[in-house]
Coordinates of C-alpha atoms in Angstrom, one line a residue:
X263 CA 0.0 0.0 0.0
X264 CA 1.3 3.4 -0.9
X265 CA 1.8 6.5 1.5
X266 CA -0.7 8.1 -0.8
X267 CA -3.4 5.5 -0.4
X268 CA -6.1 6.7 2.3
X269 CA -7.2 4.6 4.9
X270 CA -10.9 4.8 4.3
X271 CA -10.6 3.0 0.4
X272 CA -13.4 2.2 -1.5
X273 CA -14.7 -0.6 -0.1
X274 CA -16.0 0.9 2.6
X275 CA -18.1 3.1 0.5
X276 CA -19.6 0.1 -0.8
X277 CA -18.1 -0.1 -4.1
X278 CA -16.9 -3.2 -4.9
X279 CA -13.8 -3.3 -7.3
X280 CA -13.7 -7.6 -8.3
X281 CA -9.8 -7.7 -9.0
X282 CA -9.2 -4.6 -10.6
X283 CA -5.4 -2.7 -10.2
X284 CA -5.9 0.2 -8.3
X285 CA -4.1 3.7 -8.7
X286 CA -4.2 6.2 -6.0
X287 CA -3.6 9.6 -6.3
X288 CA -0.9 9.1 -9.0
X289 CA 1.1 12.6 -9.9
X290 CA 1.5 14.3 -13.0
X291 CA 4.2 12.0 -14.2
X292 CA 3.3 8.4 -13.6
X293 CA 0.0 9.5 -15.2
X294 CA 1.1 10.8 -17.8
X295 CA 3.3 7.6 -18.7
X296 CA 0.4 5.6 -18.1
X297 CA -2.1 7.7 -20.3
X298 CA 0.9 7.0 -23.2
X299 CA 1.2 3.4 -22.6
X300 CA -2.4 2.5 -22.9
X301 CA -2.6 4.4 -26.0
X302 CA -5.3 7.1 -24.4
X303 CA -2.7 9.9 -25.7
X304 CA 0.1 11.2 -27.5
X305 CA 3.3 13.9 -26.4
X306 CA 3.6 17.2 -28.6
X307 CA 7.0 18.0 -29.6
X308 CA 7.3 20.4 -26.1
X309 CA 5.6 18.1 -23.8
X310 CA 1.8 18.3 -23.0
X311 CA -0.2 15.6 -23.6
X312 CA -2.6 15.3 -26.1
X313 CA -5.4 13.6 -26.2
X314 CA -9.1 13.2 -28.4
X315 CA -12.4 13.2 -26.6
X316 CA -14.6 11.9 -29.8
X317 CA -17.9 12.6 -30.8
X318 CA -18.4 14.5 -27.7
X319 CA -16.4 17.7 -27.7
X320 CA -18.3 19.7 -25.1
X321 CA -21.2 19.2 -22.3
X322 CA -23.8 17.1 -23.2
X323 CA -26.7 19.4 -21.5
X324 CA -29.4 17.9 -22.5
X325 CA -28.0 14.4 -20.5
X326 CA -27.4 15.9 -17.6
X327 CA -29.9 15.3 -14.6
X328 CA -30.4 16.2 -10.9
X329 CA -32.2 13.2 -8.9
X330 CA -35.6 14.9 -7.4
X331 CA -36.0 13.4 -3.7
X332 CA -36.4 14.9 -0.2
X333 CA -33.3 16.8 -0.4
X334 CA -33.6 18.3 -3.5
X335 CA -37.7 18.6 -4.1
X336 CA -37.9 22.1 -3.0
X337 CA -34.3 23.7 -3.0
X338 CA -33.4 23.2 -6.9
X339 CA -34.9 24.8 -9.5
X340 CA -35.9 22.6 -11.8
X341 CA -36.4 23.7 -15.6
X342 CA -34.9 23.4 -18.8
X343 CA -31.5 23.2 -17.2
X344 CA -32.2 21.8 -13.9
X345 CA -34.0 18.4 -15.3
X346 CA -35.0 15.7 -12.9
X347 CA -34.5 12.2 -12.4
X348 CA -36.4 9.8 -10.5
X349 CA -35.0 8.0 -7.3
X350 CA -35.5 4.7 -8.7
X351 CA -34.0 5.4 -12.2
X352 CA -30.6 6.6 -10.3
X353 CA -30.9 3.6 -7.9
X354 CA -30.6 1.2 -11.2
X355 CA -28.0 3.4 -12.9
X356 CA -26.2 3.5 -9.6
X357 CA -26.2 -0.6 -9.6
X358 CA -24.8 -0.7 -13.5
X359 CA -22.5 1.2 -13.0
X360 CA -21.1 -0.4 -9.7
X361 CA -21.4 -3.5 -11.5
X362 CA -19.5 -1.9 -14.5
X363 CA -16.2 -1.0 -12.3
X364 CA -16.7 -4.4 -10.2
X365 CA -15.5 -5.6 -14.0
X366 CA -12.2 -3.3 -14.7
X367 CA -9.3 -4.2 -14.8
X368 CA -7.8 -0.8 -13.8
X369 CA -8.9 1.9 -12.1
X370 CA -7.5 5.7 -11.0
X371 CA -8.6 7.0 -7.7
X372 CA -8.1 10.5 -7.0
X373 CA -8.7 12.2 -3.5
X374 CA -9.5 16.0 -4.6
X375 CA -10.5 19.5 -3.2
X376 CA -13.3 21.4 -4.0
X377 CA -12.4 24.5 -3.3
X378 CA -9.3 26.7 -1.9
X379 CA -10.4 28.4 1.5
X380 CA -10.4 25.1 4.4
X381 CA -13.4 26.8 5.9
X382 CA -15.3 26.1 2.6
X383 CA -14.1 23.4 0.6
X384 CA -15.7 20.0 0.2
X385 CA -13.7 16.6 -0.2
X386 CA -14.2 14.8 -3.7
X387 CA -12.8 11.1 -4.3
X388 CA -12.8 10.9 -8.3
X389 CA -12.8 7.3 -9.9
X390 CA -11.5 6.8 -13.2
X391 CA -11.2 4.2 -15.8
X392 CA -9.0 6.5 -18.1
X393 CA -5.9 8.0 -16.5
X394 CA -6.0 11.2 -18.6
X395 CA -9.1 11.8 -16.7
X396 CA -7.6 11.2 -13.6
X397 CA -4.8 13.3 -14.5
X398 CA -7.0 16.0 -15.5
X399 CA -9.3 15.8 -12.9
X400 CA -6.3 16.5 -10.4
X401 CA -5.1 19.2 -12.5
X402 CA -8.2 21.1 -12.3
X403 CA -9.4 21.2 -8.6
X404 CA -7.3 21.5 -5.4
X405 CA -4.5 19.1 -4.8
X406 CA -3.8 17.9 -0.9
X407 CA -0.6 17.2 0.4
X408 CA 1.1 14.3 0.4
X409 CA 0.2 14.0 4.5
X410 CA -3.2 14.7 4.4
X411 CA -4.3 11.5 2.2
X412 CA -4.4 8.8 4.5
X413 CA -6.6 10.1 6.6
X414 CA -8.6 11.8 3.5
X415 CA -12.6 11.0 4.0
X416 CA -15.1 11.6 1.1
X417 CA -18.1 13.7 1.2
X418 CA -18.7 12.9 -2.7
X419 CA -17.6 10.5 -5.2
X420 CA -17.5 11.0 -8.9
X421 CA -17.5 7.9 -11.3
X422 CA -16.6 8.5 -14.5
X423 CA -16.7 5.4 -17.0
X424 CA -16.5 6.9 -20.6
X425 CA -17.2 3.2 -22.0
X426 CA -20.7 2.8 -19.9
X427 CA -23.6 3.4 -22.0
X428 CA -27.1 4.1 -19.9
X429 CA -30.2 2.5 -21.1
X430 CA -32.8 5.3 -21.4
X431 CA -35.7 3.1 -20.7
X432 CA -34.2 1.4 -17.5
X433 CA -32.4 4.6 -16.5
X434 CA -34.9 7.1 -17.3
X435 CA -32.2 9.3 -19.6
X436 CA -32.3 10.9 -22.7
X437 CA -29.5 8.7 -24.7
X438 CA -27.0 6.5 -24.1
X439 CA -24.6 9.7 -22.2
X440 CA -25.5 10.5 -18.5
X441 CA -24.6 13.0 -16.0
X442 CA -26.7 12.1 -13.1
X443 CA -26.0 14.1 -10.0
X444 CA -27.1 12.5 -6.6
X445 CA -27.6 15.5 -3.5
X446 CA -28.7 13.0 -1.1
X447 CA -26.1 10.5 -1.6
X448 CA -23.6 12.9 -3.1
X449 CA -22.3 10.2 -5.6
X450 CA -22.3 11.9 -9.1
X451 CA -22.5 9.1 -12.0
X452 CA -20.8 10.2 -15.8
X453 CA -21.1 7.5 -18.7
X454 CA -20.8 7.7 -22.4
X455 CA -18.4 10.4 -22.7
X456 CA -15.1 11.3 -22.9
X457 CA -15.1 15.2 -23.0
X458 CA -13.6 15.9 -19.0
X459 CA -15.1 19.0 -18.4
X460 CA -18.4 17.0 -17.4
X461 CA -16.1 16.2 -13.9
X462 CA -14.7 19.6 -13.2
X463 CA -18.4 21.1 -14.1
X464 CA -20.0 18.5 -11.6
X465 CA -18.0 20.1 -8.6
X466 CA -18.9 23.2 -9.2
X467 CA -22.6 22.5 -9.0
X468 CA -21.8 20.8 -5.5
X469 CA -20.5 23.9 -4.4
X470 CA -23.2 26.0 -6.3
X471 CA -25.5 23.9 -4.2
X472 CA -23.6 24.0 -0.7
X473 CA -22.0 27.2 -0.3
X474 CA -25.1 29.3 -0.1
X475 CA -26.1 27.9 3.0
X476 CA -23.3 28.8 4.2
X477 CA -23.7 32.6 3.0
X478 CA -21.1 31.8 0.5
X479 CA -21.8 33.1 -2.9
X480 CA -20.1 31.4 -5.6
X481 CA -19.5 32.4 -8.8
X482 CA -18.6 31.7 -12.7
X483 CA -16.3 34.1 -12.7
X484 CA -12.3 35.0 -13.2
X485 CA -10.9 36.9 -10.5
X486 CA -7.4 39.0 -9.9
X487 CA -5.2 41.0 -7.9
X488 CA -4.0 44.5 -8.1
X489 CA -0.7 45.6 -6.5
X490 CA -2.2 47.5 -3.4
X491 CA -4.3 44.0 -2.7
X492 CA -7.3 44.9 -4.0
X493 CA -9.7 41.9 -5.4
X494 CA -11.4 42.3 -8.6
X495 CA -14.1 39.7 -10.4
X496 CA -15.1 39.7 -13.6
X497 CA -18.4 37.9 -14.4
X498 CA -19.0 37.3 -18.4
X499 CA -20.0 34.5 -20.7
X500 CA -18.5 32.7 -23.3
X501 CA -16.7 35.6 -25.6
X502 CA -16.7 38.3 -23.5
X503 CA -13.1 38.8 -22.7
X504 CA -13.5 36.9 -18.7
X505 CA -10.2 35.5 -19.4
X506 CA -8.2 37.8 -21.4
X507 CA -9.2 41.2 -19.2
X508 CA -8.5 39.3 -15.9
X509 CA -5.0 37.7 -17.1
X510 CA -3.3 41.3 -16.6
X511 CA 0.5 41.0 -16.1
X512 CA -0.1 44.5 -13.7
X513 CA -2.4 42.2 -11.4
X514 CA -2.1 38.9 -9.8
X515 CA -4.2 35.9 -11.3
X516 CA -6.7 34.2 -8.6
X517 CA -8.1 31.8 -11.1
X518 CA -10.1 32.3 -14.3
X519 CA -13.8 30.5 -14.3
X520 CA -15.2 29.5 -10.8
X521 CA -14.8 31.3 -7.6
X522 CA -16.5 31.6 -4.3
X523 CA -16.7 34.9 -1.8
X524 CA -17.1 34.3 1.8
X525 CA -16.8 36.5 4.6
X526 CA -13.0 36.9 4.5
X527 CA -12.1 36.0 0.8
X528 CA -12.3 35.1 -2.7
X529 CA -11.0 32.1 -3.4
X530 CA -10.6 29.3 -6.3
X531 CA -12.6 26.6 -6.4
X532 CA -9.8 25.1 -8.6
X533 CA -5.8 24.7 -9.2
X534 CA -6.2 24.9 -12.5
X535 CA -6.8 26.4 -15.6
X536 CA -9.4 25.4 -18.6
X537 CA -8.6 26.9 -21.3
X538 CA -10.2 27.3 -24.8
X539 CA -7.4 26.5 -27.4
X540 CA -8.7 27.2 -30.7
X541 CA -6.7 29.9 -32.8
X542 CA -4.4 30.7 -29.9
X543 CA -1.4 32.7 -31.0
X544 CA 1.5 33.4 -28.6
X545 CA 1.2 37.5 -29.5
X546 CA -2.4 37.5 -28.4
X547 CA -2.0 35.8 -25.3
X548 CA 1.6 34.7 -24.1
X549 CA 0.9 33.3 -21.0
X550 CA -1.8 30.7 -22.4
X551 CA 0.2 29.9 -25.3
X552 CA 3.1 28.9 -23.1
X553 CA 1.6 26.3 -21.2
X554 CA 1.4 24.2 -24.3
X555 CA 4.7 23.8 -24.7
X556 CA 5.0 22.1 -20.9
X557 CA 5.2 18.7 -19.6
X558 CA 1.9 18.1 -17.4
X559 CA -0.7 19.9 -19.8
X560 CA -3.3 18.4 -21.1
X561 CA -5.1 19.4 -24.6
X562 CA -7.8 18.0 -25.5
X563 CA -8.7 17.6 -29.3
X564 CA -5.9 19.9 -30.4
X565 CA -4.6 19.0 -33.7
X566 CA -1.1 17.5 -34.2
X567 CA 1.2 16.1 -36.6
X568 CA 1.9 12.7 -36.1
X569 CA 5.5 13.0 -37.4
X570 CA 6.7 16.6 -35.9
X571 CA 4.2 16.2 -33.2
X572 CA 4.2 20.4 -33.7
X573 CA 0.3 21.9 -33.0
X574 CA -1.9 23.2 -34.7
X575 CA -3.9 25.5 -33.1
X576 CA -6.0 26.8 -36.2
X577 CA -7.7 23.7 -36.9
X578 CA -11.0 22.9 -35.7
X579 CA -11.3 19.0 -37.5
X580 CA -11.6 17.6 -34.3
X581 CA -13.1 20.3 -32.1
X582 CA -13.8 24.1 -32.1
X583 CA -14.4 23.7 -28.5
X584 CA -10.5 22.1 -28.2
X585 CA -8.9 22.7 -24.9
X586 CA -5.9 22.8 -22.7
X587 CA -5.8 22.0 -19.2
X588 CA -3.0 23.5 -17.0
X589 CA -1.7 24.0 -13.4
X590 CA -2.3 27.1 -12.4
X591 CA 1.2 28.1 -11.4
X592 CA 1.9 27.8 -14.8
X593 CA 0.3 30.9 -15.4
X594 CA 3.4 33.5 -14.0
X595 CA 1.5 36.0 -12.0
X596 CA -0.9 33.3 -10.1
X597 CA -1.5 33.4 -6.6
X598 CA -0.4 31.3 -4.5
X599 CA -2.9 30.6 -2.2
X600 CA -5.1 30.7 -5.1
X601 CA -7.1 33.4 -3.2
X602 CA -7.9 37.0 -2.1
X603 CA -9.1 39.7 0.1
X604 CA -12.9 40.4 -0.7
X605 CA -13.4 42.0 -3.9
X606 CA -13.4 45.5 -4.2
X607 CA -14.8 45.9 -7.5
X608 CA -17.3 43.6 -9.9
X609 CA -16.7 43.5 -13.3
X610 CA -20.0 42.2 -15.4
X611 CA -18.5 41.6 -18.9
X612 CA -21.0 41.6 -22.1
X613 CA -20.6 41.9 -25.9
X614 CA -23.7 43.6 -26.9
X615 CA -23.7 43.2 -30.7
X616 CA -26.4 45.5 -31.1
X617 CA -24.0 48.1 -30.5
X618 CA -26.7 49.5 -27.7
X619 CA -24.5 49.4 -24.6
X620 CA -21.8 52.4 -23.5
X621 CA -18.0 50.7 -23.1
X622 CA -18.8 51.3 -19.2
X623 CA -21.1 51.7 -17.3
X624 CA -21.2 52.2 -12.9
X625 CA -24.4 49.9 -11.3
X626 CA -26.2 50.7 -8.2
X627 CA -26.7 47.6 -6.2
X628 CA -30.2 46.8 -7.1
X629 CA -28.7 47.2 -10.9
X630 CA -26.1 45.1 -10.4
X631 CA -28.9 42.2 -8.9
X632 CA -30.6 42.7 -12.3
X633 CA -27.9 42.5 -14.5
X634 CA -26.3 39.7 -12.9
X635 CA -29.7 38.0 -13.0
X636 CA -30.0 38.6 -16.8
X637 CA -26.7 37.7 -17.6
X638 CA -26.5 38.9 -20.7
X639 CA -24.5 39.1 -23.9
X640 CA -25.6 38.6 -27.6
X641 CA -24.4 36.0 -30.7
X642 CA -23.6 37.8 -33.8
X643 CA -24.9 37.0 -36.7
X644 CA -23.6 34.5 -39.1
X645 CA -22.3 32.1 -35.8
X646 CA -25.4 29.7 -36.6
X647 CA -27.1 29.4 -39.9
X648 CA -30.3 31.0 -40.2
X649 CA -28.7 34.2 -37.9
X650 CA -28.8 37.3 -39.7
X651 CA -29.1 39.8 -37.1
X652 CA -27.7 40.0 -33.7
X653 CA -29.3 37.4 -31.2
X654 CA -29.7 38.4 -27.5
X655 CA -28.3 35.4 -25.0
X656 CA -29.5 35.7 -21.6
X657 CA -27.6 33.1 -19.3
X658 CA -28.9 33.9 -15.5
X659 CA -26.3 34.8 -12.9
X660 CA -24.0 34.9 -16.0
X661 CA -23.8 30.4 -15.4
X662 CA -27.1 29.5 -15.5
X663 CA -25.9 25.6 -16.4
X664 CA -24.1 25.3 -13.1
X665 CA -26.8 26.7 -10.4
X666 CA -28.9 24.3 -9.1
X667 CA -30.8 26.7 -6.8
X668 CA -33.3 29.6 -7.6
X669 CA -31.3 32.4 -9.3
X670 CA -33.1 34.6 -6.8
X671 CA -30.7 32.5 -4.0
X672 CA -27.4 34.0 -6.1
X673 CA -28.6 37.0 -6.7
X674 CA -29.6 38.3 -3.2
X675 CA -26.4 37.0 -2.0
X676 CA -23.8 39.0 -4.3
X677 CA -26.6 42.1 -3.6
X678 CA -25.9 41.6 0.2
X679 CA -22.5 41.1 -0.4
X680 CA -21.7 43.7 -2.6
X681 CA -23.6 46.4 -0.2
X682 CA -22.2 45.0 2.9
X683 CA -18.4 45.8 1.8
X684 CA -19.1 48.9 -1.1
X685 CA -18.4 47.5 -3.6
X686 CA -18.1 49.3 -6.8
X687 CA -20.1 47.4 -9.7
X688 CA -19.1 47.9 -13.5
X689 CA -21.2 46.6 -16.6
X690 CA -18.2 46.9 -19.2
X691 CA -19.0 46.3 -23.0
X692 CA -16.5 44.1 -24.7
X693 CA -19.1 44.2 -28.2
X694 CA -19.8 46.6 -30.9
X695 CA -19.5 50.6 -31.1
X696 CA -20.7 52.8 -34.0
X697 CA -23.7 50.5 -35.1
X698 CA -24.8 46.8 -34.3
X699 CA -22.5 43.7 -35.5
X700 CA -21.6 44.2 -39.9
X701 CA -22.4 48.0 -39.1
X702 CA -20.3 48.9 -36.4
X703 CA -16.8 47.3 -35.1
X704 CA -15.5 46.2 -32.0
X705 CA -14.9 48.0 -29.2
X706 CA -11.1 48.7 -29.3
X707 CA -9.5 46.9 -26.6
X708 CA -7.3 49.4 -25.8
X709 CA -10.1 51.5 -24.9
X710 CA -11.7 48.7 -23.1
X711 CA -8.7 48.0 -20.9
X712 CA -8.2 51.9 -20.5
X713 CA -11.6 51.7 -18.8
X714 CA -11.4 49.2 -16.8
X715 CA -7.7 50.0 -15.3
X716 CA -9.6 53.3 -14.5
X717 CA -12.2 51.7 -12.4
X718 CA -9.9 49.5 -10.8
X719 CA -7.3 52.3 -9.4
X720 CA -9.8 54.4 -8.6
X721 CA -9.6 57.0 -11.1
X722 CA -13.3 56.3 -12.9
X723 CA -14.8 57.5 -9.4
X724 CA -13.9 61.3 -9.7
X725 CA -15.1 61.9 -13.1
X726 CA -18.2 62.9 -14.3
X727 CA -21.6 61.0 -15.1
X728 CA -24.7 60.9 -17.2
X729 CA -27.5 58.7 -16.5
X730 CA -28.0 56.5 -19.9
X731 CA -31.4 57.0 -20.6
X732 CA -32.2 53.5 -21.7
X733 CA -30.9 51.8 -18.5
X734 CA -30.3 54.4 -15.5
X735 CA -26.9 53.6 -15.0
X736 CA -24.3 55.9 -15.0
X737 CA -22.1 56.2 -18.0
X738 CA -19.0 58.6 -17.7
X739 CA -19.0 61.8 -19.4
X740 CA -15.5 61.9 -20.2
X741 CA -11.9 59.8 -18.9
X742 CA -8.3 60.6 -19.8
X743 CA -7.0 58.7 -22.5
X744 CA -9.8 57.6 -23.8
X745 CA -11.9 59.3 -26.6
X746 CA -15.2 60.8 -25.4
X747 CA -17.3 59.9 -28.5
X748 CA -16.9 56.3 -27.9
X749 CA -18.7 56.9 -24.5
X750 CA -21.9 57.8 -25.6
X751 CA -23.1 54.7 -27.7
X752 CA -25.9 57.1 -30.0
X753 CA -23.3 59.3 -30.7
X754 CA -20.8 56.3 -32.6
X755 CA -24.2 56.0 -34.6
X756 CA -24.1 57.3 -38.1
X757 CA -27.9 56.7 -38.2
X758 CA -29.4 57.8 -34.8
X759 CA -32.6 56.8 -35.4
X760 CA -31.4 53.5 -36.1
X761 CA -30.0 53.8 -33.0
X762 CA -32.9 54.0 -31.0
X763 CA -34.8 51.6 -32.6
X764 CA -32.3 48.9 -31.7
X765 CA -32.0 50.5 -28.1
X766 CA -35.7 50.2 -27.6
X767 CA -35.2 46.6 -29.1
X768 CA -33.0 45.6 -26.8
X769 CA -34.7 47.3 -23.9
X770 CA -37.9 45.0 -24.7
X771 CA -35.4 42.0 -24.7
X772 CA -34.3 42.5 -21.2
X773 CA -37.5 43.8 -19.7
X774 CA -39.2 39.8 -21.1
X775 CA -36.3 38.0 -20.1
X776 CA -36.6 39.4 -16.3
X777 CA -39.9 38.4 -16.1
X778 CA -39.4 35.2 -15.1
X779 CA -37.9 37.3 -12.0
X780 CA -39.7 39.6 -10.6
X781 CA -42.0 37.8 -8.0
X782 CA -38.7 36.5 -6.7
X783 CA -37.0 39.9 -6.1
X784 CA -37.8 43.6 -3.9
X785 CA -38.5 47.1 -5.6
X786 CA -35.4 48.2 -6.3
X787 CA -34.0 45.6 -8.5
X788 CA -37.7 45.6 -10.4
X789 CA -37.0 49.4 -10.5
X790 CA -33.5 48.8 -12.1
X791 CA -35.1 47.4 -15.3
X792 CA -34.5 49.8 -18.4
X793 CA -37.2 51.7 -19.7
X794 CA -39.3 51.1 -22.9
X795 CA -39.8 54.1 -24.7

């Protein structure tokens, strides 16, 4: 038995592994040597491993299901997203797949943190049948140390057999894939897929779920450090610039997609780094593009020769969602204790392609509540066939996929939160300027960053304000070196009437998204809503 093999093994968690070779909590090396000998991946010319992940190159959503019980009955929010599964369906996917691994012949055990603060961190036992996934798994979330994993003790298991195919009419799913996700017994269940995100994703709807009992808000969000210790978080989906704006050489990286914010900190929910890989360039983002030439990443679905083993970044045959999977210390300027002081500003990141919203804008409280509810941003036309003007995408609490409980629950919390400490809120525009997406352009980043490097010293707060007459908020009049026409959005407008006919578009967009809201919220967020002309 090794040094790094618990005490508390699988056995007694009732999970029966027949005569199978177990592997616990292997490093970064013997994993990696194993993943090459079984043929699950290949070494680029500099050293990461890469590795394919088939048909499925992304989360399956629509195979993804909570069980509905006790527990969960009235505390998730089921929907669209939040889809349930009946007790007995998980009980006989639960026995399949403990009958599955009773048959391995090899298994990867990996005893795991969820989170970075002690005070708030849940213990995760990962078991894998692939050891790139085990070796992923450990990159992404917290490691322990050597001492602490004989006497590490569960609170959930993952089981992740890529090769186990659900029956839908036994197991009450949608195809052969499953994510099934047990609160009660907090044992999450993944079959018939390869893609690893599913694993890292499944933790951070435990702690989605958890923390805010705790008061704890946790967020999809990046999160950094400036040089006099001051915390900033950048909420933003998919496009926005979460990554790129918080990865500032100036500012110490905290982590880059999932976060919580207690009482005395912001801390990682993760040790690592998820990154997307397609078209990355080493001039656009340096730090990112190093980690693929190092020993212990992993990329997923990258392309590469077979005979140079060089990369190719550009090519999406295999995915356009490829990946790369990375330490965090690999990233220069990361913290260390992969946390921070309370946040003293929010960032809430959008790309409006209707070329509506100002570059920045200050939110009240209450606005803030609303805009992090609507978690917006928009696709641009031409992304999906059949999309000829912009298309509004509102994703609640800016992660609607990951929160299991009433977006209400999230949003009241980073309200509290954010007036308990004052907290200055931004809603910064990474989109179009000078007309919507084929009219206009894209905001110039250097503008972008000269905005947001003014809110975050300080600067933004002596200047001088206009209320945006769409949305209330306050939009700045004018800022040092930056030009003053690009801060009033009607005036980038060739065509002002146009103008306002997409404002009042968008306006209608928001004010039937929040809806779905506004029994669950108090006056002044509903008050916070633009207004319809």
């Amino acid at each position: 038995m090794s040094a790094r093999t618990p005490a508390f093994d699988l056995s007694q968690q009732g999970i029966d592994t027949g005569s199978a070779e177990l592997h616990w909590n292997l490093t970064t090396s013997p994993l990696i040597e194993t993943s090459v000998r079984r043929g699950e991946g290949r070494l680029a010319k500099h050293g990461p491993l890469v590795v394919e992940t088939g048909k499925h190159t992304g989360r399956s959503a629509n195979d993804k299901f909570i069980v509905r019980d006790d527990e969960t009955e009235d505390t998730v929010w089921w929907g669209k997203v939040n889809v349930p599964m009946a007790p007995e369906h998980f009980a006989a996917l639960k026995e399949d797949f403990l009958a599955e691994v009773a048959k391995k012949d090899t298994l990867f055990v990996q005893d795991l943190y969820g989170g970075s603060q002690p005070d708030h961190r849940v213990r995760v036992r990962v078991i894998n049948e692939l050891a790139w996934h085990n070796l992923f798994i450990r990159t992404l979330l917290c490691r322990p140390e050597a001492e602490e994993l004989p006497g590490f003790k569960p609170e959930y298991t993952i089981i992740d057999l890529p090769n186990f195919q659900a029956d839908p009419e036994r197991h009450g799913t949608r195809s052969e894939t499953v994510v099934a996700v047990n609160l009660s017994e907090k044992l999450i269940l993944i079959g018939g897929t390869k893609y690893a995100g599913e694993m890292k994703k499944s933790v951070f709807g435990i702690l989605n779920y958890r923390l805010p009992v705790d008061g704890v808000m946790p967020m999809h969000c990046s999160a950094n450090i400036g040089p006099e210790g001051d915390t900033a978080i950048f909420f933003g989906l998919s496009g926005t610039g979460k990554t790129t704006l918080s990865a500032d050489a100036s500012r110490t990286l905290i982590g880059d997609d999932e976060h919580g914010w207690s009482d005395t900190a912001v801390f990682n929910f993760e040790g690592g780094c998820y990154a997307k890989m397609i078209r990355l360039s080493e001039e656009a983002e340096p730090e990112i593009y190093a980690t693929t030439r190092r020993f212990g990443t992993v990329l997923e679905n990258v392309v590469m020769d077979p005979e140079t083993r060089e990369l190719d970044f550009d090519d999406n045959n295999l995915a356009e969602n490829s990946r790369g999977a990375y330490p965090i210390d690999f990233i220069p300027n990361s913290s260390e204790e992969n946390l921070g002081p309370v946040p003293k500003n929010v960032i809430m990141l959008t790309a409006d392609a209707f070329g509506v919203l100002p570059p920045i804008a200050r939110l009240t409280p209450d606005q803030a509540m609303y805009h992090f509810l609507s978690g917006y941003t928009a696709k641009v036309a031409g992304t999906e066939i059949g999309v000829t003007e912009p298309e509004a995408t509102f994703s609640t609490c800016f992660g609607a996929p990951f929160m299991p409980r009433h977006p209400s629950v999230y949003g009241n919390l980073l309200k509290e939160r954010i007036a308990k400490g004052g907290v200055k809120c931004w809603l910064v525009n990474t989109g179009w300027t000078g007309g919507k997406y084929g009219v206009g352009h894209r905001m110039p980043i250097k503008a972008t960053r000269a905005l947001l490097n003014a809110a975050l010293d300080g600067s933004l707060n002596s200047v001088e304000f206009r209320a945006d007459p769409n949305f209330g908020f306050d939009v700045p009049i004018s800022v040092p070196g930056v030009d003053d026409a690009i801060l009033d959005p009607r005036a980038t407008w060739s065509d002002t009437e146009a103008y306002d006919d997409m404002a009042a578009k968008l306006v209608g967009l928001f004010i039937d998204n929040f809806s779905q809201f506004e029994e669950h919220v108090d006056k002044g967020v509903r008050e916070a809503a633009p207004t319809a002309a």
